[in-house]
Short mmCIF file of C-alpha atoms and ligand atoms in Angstrom, two decimals:
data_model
loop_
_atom_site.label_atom_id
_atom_site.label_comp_id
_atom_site.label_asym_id
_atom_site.label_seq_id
_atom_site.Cartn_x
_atom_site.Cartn_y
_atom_site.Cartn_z
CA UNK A 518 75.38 39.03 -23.51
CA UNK A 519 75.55 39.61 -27.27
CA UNK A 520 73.33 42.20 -28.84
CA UNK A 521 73.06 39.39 -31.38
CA UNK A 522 72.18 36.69 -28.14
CA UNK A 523 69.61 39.03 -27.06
CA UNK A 524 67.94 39.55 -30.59
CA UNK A 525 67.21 35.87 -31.75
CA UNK A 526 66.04 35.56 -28.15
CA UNK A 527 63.64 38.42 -28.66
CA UNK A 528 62.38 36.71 -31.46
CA UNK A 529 62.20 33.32 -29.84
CA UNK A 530 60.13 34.76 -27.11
CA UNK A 531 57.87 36.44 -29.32
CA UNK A 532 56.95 33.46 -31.53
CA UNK A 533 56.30 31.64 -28.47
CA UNK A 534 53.97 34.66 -27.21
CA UNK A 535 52.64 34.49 -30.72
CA UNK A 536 51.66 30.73 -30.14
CA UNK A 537 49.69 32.12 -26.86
CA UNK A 538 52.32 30.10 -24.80
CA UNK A 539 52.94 33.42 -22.16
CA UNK A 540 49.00 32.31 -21.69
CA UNK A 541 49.81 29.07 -20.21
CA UNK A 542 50.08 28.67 -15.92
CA UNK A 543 53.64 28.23 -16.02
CA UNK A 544 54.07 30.90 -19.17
CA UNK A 545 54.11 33.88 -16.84
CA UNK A 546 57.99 34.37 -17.26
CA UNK A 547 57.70 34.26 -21.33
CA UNK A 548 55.65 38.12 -20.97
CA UNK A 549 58.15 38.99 -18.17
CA UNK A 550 61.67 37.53 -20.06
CA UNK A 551 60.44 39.59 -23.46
CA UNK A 552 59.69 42.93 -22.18
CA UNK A 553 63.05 42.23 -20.01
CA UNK A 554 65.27 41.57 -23.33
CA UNK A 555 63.64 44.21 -24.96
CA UNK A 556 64.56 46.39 -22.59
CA UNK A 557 68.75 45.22 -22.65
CA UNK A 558 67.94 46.26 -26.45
CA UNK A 559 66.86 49.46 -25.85
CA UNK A 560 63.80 48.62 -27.60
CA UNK A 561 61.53 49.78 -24.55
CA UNK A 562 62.24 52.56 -22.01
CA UNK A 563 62.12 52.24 -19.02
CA UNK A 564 59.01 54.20 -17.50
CA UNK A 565 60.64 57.24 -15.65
CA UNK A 566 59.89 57.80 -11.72
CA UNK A 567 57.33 60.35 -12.24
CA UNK A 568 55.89 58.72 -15.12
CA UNK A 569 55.45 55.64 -12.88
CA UNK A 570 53.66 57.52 -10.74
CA UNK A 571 51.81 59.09 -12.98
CA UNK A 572 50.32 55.57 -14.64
CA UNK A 573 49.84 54.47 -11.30
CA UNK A 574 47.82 57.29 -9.91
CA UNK A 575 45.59 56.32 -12.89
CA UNK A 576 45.03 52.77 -12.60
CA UNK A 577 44.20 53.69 -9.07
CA UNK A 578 41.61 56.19 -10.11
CA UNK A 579 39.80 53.18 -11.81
CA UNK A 580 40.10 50.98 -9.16
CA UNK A 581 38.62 52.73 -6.60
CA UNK A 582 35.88 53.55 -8.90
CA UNK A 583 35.48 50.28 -9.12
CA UNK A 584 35.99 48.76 -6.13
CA UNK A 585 34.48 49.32 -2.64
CA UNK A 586 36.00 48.60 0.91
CA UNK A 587 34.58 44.84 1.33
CA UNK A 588 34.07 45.37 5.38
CA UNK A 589 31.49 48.45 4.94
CA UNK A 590 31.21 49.51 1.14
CA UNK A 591 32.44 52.48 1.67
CA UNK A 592 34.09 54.40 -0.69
CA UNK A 593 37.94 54.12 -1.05
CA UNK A 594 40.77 56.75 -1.50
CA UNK A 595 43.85 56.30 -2.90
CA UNK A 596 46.36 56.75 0.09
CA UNK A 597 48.96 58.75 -1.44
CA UNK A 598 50.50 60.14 -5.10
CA UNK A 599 51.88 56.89 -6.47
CA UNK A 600 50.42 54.42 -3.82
CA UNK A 601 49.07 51.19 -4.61
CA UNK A 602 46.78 50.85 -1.81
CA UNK A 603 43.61 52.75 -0.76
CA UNK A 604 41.98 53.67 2.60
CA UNK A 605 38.53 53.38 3.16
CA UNK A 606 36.74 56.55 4.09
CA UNK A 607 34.42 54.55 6.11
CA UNK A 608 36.21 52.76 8.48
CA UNK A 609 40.08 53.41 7.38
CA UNK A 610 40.64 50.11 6.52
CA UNK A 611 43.87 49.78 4.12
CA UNK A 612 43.25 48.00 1.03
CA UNK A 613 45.93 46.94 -1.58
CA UNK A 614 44.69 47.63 -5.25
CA UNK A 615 47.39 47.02 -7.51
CA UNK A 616 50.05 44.63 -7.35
ZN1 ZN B 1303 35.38 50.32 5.12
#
C-alpha cells in the first residue's frame, strides 16, 4: 500500500471519527482501522513489551481498587507483572479484569 493510499485513508477515518461514527454499534473497526493506518505511517509507535506491561500493571492497579471478587468481596490481586486477570485473596477465585 501507498504511503499516499494510507494518508487520505487516515484522513477519511478521522473525519468519520470526527462525525462520532467510531461511536456507532457497528463503528468499532473505524477506532481500530485508524490507530492501525497510523501505525503503517509511523505516526504511532508501537508500545514496547515492557512498556505494555508497564500500562497494564497500572490499569490493573485501578481495577482491583475498584473492583471486588463478586463470590465473597474479597479483595483481589493482580496475578502476575503484566497479567490481566486477578485472584481473589478470599477464596482464589480467578477473575479477568481487562480485556
Ligand atoms: Zn472471592
Amino acid at each position: 500500500m501507498s504511503t499516499d493510499y494510507l494518508h487520505r485513508q487516515l484522513i477519511k477515518l478521522g473525519d468519520m471519527m470526527g462525525d462520532g461514527l467510531h461511536h456507532e454499534p457497528d463503528g468499532k473497526w473505524i477506532e481500530k482501522e485508524y490507530r492501525r493506518t497510523a501505525q503503517a505511517l509511523g505516526l504511532i509507535k508501537k508500545l514496547d513489551r515492557s512498556q505494555r506491561i508497564a500500562a497494564i500493571n497500572e490499569r490493573m492497579a485501578q481495577r482491583v481498587e475498584e473492583v471486588k471478587c463478586s463470590k465473597c468481596q474479597g479483595e483481589l490481586k493482580q496475578t502476575r507483572s503484566g497479567a490481566k486477570r486477578a485472584k481473589c485473596t478470599g477464596c482464589g477465585n480467578l477473575w479477568q479484569l481487562l480485556k
